[in-house]
mmCIF file of C-alpha atoms and ligand atoms in Angstrom:
data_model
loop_
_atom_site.group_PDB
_atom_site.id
_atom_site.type_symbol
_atom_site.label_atom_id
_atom_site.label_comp_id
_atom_site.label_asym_id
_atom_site.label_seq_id
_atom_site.Cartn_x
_atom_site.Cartn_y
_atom_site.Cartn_z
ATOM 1 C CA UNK A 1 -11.441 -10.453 10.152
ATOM 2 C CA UNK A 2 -12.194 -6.945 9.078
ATOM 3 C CA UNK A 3 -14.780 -4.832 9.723
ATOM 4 C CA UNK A 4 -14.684 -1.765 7.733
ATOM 5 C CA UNK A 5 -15.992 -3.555 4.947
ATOM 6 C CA UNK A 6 -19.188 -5.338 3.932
ATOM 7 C CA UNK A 7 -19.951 -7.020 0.967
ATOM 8 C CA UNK A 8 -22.686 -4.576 -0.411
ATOM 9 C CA UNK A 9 -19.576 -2.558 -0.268
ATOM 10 C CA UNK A 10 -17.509 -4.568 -2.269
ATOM 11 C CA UNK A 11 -19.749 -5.811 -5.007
ATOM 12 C CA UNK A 12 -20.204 -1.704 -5.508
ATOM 13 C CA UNK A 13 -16.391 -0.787 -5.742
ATOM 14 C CA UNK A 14 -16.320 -4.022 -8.254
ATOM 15 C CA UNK A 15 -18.754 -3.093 -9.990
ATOM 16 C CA UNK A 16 -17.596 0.728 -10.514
ATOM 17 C CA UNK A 17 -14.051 -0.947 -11.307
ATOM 18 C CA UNK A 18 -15.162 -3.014 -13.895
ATOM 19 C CA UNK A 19 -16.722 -0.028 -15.751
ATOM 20 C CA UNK A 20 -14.047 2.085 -15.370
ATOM 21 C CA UNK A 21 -11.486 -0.051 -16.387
ATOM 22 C CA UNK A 22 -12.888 -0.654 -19.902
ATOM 23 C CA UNK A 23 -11.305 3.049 -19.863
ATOM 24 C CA UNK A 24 -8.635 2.636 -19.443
ATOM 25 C CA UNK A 25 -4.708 1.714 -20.525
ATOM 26 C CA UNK A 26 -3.252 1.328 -17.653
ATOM 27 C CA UNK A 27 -3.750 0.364 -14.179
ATOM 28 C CA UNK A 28 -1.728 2.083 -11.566
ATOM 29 C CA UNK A 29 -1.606 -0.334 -8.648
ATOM 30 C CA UNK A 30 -0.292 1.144 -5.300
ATOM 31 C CA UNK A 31 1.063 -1.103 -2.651
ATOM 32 C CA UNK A 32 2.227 -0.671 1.226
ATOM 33 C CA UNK A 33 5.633 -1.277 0.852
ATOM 34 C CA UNK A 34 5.807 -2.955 4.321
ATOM 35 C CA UNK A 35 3.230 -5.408 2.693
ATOM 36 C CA UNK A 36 3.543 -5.527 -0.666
ATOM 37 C CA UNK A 37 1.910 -8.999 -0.623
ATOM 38 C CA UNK A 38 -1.024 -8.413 1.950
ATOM 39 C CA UNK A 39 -2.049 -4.598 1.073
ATOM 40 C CA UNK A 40 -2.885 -6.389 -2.716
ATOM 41 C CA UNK A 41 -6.310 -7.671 -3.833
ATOM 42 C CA UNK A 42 -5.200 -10.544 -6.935
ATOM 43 C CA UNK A 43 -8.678 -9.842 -8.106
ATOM 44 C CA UNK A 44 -7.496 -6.750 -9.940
ATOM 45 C CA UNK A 45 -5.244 -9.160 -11.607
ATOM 46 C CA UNK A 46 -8.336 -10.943 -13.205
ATOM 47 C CA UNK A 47 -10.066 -7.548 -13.710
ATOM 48 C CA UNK A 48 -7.074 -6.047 -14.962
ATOM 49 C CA UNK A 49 -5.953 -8.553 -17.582
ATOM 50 C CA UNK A 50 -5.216 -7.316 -20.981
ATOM 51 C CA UNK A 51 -3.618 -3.894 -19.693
ATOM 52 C CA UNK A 52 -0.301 -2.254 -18.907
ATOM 53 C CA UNK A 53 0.261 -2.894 -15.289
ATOM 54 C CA UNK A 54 2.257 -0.715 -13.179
ATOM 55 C CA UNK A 55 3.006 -1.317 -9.228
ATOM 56 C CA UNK A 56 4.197 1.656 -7.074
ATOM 57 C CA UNK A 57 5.825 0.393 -4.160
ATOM 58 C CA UNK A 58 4.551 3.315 -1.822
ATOM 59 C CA UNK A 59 5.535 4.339 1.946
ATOM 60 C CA UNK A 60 8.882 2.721 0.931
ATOM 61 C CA UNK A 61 10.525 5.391 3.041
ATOM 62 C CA UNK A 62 8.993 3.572 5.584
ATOM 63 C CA UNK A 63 10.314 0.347 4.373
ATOM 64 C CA UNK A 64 13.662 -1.762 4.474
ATOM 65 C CA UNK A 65 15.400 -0.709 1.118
ATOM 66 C CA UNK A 66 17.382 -4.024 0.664
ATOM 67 C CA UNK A 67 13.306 -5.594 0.829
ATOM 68 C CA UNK A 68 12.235 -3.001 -1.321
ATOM 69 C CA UNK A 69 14.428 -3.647 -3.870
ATOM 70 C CA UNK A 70 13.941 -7.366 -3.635
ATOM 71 C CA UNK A 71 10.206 -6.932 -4.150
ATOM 72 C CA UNK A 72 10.816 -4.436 -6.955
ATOM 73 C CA UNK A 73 12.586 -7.410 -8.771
ATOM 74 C CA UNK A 74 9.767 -10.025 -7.655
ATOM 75 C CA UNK A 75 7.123 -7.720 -9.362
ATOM 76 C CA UNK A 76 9.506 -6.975 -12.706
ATOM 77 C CA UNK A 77 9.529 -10.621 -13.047
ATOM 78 C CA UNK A 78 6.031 -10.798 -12.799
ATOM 79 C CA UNK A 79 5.429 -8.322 -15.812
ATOM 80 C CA UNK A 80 4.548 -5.825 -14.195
ATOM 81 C CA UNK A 81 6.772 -2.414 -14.235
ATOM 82 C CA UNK A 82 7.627 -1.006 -10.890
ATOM 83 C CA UNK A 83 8.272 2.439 -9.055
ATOM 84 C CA UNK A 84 9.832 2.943 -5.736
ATOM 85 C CA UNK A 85 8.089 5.979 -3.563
ATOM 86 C CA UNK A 86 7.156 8.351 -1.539
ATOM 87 C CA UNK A 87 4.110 9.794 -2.373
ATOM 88 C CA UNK A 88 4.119 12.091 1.209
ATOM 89 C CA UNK A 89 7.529 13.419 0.152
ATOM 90 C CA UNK A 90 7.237 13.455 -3.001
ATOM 91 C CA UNK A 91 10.506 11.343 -3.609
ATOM 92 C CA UNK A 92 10.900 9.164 -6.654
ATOM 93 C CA UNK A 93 7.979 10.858 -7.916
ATOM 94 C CA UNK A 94 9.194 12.175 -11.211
ATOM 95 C CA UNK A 95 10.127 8.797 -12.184
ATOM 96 C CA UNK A 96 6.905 7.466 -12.416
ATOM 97 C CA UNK A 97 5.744 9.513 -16.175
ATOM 98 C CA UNK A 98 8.764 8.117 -17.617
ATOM 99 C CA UNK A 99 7.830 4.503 -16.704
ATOM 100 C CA UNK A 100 3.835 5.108 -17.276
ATOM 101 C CA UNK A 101 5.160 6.131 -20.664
ATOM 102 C CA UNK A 102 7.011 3.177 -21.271
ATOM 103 C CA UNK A 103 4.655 0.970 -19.784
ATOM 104 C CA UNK A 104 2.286 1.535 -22.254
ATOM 105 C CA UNK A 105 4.820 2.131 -25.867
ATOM 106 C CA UNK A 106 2.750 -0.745 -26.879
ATOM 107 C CA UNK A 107 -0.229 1.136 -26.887
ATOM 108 C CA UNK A 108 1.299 4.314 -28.401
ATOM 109 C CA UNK A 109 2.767 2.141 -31.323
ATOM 110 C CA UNK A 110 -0.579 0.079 -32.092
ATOM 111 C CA UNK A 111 -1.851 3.635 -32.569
ATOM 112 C CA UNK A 112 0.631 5.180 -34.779
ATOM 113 C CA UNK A 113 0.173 1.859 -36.842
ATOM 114 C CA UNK A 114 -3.383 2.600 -37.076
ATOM 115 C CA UNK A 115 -2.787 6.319 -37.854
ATOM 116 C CA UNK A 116 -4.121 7.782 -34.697
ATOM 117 C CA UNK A 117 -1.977 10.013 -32.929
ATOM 118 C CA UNK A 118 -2.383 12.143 -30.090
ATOM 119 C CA UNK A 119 -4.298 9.950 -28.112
ATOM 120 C CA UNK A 120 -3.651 10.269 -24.481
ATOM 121 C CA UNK A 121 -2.587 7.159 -22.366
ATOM 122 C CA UNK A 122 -5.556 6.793 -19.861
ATOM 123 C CA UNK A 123 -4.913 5.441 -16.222
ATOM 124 C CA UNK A 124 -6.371 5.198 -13.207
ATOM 125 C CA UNK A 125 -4.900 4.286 -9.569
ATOM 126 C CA UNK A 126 -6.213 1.356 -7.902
ATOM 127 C CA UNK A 127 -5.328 -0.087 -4.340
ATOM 128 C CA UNK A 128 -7.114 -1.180 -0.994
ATOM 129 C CA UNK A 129 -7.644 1.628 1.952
ATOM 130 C CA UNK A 130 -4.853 3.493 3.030
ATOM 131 C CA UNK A 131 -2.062 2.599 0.644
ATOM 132 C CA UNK A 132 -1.694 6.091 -0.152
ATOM 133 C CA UNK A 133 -3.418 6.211 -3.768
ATOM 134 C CA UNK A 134 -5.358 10.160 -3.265
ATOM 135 C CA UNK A 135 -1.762 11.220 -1.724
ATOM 136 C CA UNK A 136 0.048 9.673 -4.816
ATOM 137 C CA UNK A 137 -2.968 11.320 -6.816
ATOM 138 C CA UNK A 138 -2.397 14.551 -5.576
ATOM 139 C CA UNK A 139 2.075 14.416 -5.709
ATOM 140 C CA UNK A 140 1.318 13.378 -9.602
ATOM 141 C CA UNK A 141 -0.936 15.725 -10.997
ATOM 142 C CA UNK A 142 1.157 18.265 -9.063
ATOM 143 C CA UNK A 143 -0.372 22.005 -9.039
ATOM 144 C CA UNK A 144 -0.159 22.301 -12.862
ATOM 145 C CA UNK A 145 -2.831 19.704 -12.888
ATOM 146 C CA UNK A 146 -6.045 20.659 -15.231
ATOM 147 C CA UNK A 147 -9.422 18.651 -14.663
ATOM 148 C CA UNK A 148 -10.647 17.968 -18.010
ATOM 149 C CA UNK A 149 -14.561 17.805 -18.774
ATOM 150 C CA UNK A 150 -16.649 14.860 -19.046
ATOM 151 C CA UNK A 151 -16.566 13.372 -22.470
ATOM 152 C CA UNK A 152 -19.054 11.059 -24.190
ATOM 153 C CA UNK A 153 -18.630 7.613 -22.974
ATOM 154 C CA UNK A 154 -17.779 8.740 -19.390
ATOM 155 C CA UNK A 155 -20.078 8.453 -16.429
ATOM 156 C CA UNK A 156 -21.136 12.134 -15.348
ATOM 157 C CA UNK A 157 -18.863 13.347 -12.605
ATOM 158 C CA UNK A 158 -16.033 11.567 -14.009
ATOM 159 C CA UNK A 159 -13.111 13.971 -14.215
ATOM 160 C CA UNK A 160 -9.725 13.168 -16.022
ATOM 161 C CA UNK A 161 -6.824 14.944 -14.742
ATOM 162 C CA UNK A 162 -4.344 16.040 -17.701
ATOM 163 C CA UNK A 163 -0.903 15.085 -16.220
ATOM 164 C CA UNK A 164 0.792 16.343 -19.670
ATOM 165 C CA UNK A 165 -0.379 15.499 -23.513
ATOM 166 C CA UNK A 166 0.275 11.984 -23.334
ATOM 167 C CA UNK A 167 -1.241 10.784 -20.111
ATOM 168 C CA UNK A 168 -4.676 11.289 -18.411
ATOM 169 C CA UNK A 169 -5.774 9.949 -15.099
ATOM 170 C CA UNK A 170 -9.228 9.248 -13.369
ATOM 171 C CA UNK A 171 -9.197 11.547 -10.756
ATOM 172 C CA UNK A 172 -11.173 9.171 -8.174
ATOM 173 C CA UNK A 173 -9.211 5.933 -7.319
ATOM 174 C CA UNK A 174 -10.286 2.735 -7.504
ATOM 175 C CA UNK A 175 -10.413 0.932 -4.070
ATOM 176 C CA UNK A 176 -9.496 -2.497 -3.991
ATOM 177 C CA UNK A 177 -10.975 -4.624 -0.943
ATOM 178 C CA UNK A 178 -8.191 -6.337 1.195
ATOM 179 C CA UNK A 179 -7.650 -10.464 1.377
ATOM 180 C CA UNK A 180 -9.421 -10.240 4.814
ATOM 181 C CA UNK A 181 -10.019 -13.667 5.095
ATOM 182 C CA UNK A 182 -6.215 -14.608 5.472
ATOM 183 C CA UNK A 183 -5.029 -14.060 9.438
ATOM 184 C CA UNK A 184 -1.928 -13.300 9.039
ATOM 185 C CA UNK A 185 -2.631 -10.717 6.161
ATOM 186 C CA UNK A 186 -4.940 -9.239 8.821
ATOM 187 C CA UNK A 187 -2.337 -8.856 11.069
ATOM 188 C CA UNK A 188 0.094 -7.268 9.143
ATOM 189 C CA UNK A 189 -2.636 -4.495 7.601
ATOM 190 C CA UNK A 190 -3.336 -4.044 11.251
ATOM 191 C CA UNK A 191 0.508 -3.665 12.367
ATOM 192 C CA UNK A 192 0.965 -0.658 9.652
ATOM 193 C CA UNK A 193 -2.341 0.485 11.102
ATOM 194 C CA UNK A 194 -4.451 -0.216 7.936
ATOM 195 C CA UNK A 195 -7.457 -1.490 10.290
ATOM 196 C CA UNK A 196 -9.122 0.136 12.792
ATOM 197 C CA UNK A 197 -7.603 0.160 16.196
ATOM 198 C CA UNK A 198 -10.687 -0.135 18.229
ATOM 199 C CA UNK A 199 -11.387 -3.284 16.818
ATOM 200 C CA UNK A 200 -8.047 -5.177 17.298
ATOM 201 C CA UNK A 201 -6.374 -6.667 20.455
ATOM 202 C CA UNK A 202 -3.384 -4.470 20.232
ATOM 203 C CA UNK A 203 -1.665 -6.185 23.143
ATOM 204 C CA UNK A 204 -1.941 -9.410 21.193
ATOM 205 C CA UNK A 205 -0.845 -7.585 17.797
ATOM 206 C CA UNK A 206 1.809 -6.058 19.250
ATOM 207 C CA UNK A 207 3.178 -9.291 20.821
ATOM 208 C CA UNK A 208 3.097 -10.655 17.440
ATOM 209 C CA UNK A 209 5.232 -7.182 16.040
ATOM 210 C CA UNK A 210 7.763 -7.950 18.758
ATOM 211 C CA UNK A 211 8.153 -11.638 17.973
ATOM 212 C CA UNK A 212 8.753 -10.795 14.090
ATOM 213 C CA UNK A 213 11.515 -7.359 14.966
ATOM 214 C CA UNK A 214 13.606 -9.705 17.029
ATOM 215 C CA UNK A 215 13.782 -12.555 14.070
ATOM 216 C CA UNK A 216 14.022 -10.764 11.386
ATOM 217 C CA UNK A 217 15.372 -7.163 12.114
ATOM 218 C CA UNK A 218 17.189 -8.726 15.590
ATOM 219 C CA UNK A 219 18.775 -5.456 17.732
ATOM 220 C CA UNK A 220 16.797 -2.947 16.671
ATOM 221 C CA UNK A 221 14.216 -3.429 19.721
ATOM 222 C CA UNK A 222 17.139 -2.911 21.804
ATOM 223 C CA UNK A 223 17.911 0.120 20.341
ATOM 224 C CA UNK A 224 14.978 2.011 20.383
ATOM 225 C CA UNK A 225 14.332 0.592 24.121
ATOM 226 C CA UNK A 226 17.102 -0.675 25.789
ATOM 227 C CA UNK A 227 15.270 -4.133 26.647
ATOM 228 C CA UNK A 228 16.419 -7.602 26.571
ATOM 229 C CA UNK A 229 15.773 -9.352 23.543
ATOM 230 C CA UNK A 230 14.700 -12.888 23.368
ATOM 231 C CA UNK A 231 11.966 -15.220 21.801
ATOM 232 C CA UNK A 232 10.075 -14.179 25.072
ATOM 233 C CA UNK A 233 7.173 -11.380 22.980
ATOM 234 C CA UNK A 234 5.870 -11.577 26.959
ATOM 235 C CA UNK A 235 8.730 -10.494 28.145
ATOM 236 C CA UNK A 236 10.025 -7.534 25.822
ATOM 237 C CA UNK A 237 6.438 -6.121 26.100
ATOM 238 C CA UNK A 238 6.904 -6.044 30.034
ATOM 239 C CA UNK A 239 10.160 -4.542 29.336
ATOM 240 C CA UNK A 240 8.887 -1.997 27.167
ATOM 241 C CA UNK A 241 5.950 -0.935 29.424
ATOM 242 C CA UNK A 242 9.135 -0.723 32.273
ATOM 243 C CA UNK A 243 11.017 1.409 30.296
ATOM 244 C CA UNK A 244 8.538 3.646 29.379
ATOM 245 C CA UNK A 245 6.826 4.362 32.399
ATOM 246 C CA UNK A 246 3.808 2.442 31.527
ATOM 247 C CA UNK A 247 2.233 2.154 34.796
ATOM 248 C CA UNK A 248 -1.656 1.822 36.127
ATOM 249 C CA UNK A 249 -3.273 2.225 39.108
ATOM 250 C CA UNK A 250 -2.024 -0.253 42.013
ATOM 251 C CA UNK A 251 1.626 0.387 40.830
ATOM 252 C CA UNK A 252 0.551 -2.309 37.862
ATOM 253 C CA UNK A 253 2.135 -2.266 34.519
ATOM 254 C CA UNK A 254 0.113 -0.797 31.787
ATOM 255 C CA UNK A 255 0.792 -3.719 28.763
ATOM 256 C CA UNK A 256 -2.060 -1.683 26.706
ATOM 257 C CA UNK A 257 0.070 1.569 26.991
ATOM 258 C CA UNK A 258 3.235 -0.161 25.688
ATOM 259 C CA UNK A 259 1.645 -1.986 23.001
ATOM 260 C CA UNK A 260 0.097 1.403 21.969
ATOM 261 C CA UNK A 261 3.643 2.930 22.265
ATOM 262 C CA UNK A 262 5.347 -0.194 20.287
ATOM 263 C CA UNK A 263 2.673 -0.151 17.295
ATOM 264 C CA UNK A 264 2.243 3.733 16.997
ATOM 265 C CA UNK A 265 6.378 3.626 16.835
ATOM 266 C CA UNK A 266 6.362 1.333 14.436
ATOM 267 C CA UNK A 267 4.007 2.822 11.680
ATOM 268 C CA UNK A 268 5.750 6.031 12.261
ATOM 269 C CA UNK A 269 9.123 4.353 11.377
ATOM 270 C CA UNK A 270 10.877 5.435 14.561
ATOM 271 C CA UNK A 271 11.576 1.858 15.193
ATOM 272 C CA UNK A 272 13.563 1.486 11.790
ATOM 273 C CA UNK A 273 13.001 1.114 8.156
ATOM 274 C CA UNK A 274 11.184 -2.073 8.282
ATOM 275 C CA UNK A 275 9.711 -4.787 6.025
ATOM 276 C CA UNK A 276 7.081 -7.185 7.133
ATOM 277 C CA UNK A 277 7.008 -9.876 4.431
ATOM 278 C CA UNK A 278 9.443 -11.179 1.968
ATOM 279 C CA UNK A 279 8.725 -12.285 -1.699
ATOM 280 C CA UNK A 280 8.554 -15.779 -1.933
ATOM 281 C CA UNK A 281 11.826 -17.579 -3.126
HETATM 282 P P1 LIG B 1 -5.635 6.086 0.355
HETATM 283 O O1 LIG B 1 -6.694 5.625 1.309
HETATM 284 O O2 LIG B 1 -5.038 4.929 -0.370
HETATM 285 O O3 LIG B 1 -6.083 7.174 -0.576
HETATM 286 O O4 LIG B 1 -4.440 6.678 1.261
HETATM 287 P P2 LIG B 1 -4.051 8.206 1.577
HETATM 288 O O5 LIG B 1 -3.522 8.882 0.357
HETATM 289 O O6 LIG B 1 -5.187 8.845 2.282
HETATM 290 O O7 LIG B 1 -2.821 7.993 2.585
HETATM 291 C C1 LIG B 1 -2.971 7.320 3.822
HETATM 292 C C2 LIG B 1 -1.938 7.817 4.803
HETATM 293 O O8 LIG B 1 -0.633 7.431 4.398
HETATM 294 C C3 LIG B 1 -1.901 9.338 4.922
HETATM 295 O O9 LIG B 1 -1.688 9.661 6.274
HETATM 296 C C4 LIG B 1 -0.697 9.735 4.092
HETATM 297 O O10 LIG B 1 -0.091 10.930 4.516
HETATM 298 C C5 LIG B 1 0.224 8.565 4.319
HETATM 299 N N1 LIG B 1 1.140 8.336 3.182
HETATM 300 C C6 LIG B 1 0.815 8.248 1.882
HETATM 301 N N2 LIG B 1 1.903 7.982 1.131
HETATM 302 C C7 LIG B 1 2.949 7.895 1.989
HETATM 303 C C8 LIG B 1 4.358 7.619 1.817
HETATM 304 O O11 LIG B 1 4.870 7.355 0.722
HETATM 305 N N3 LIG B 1 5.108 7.614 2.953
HETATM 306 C C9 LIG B 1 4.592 7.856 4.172
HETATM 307 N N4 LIG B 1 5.414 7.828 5.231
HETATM 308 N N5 LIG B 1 3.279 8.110 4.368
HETATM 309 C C10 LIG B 1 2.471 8.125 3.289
#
């Protein structure tokens, strides 16, 4: 189902993960939140046991808030701690030290036991392709940011970024490979545009988009394009391509166009602050 990755790939980026999480305290997880379930990998769960776990619910500007919330309590119950954001913006990024802090007190407090203090919480950001992990990188080391050397025990080129005294991060990210085996977890990392274009039916995708908007966020398709809803995808794409000009040679409609239109919409959030998967009950 996907095609930007191979396995040679993968085994490398698991391989690389599993040595640089013996590094680390915590693992910084970043999610679409559009897809908090299908932009995941579990696996990091099995690579990841044994450290604090925090989930940043990213792009949730793009998101439906009432959703985002909802999945922010799904993950809490979980045991994992969870941020709301905006990496691009930069909103709800000054909550996340706070909560990277806390996520990890049992860390600092196994330490001061022991006598050590002064040891910095170490962290590095995971996620699959896309999610926004080097943007979220970039918002949280900020421009006071200081690359600190290699030390022994690290892999040459490996670069911690000093966020303040307490907390260092890896400055490279560690990419997760998606559940690309699952169709409808294809579909939805292809709706927010997660998979190459060239390589999907977009008239088919966007049929699928349509279908969803009407059940679950029913009247915003009218709104954006003053068509006709119903459970006719068909029929709201030929309404769309109407309304929108989208016409070929021979006076035919151009379905392409429109689904272009409808998915490039879409991931821009022009159509609405929208969720594509709920946490199961
Ligand atoms: P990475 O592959 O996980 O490192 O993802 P990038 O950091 O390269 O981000 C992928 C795209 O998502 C870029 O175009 C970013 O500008 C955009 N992006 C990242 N975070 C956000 C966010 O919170 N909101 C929105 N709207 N866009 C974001």
């Amino acid at each position: 189902m996907n095609y930007q990755w191979y396995p040679g790939h993968m085994t490398k980026a698991k391989r690389m993960m599993q040595e640089n999480i013996k590094l680390i305290d915590l693992i910084i997880e970043v999610v679409d939140a559009r897809i908090p379930f299908s932009s995941r990998n579990p696996d990091i769960d099995e690579l990841g046991k044994n450290k604090a776990r925090l989930i940043l619910l990213n792009k949730s500007d793009l998101a439906d808030e009432r959703e985002n919330e909802k999945w922010a309590e799904y993950f809490k119950s979980k045991g994992y701690y969870v941020v709301k954001l905006n990496a691009k913006s930069g909103a709800g990024i000054k909550g996340v030290l706070p909560v990277v802090m806390e996520s990890c007190k049992e860390k600092l407090e196994r330490d001061r036991k022991r006598g050590i203090i002064n040891r910095p919480i170490r962290a590095m950001v995971v996620g699959i392709p896309n999610v926004g992990k080097s943007t979220f990188i970039n918002a949280f080391a900020g421009k006071a940011c200081t690359k600190t050397g290699n030390k022994p025990g690290v892999t040459k080129g490996k670069q911690w970024i000093r966020i303040n005294k307490n907390v260092e991060l890896l400055d490279t990210p560690g990419i997760l490979w998606p559940k690309f085996e699952d169709q409808s977890v294809g579909a939805k990392l292809a709706m927010v545009g997660s998979i190459k274009d060239e390589i999907l039916n977009l008239e088919e995708l966007s049929l699928e988009l349509l279908k969803y908007l009407h059940e679950s966020y029913e009247g915003v398709l009218t709104k954006r394009y003053d068509i006709e809803e119903s459970e006719n995808a068909l029929s709201m794409l030929e309404q769309v391509a109407e309304n929108r000009k989208c016409i070929q040679k021979g006076n035919e409609l151009d379905y392409l166009k429109a689904a272009n239109i409808l998915l490039e919409e879409f991931r821009n959030g022009k159509i609405g602050k929208i969720t594509l998967e709920k946490p199961e009950a």
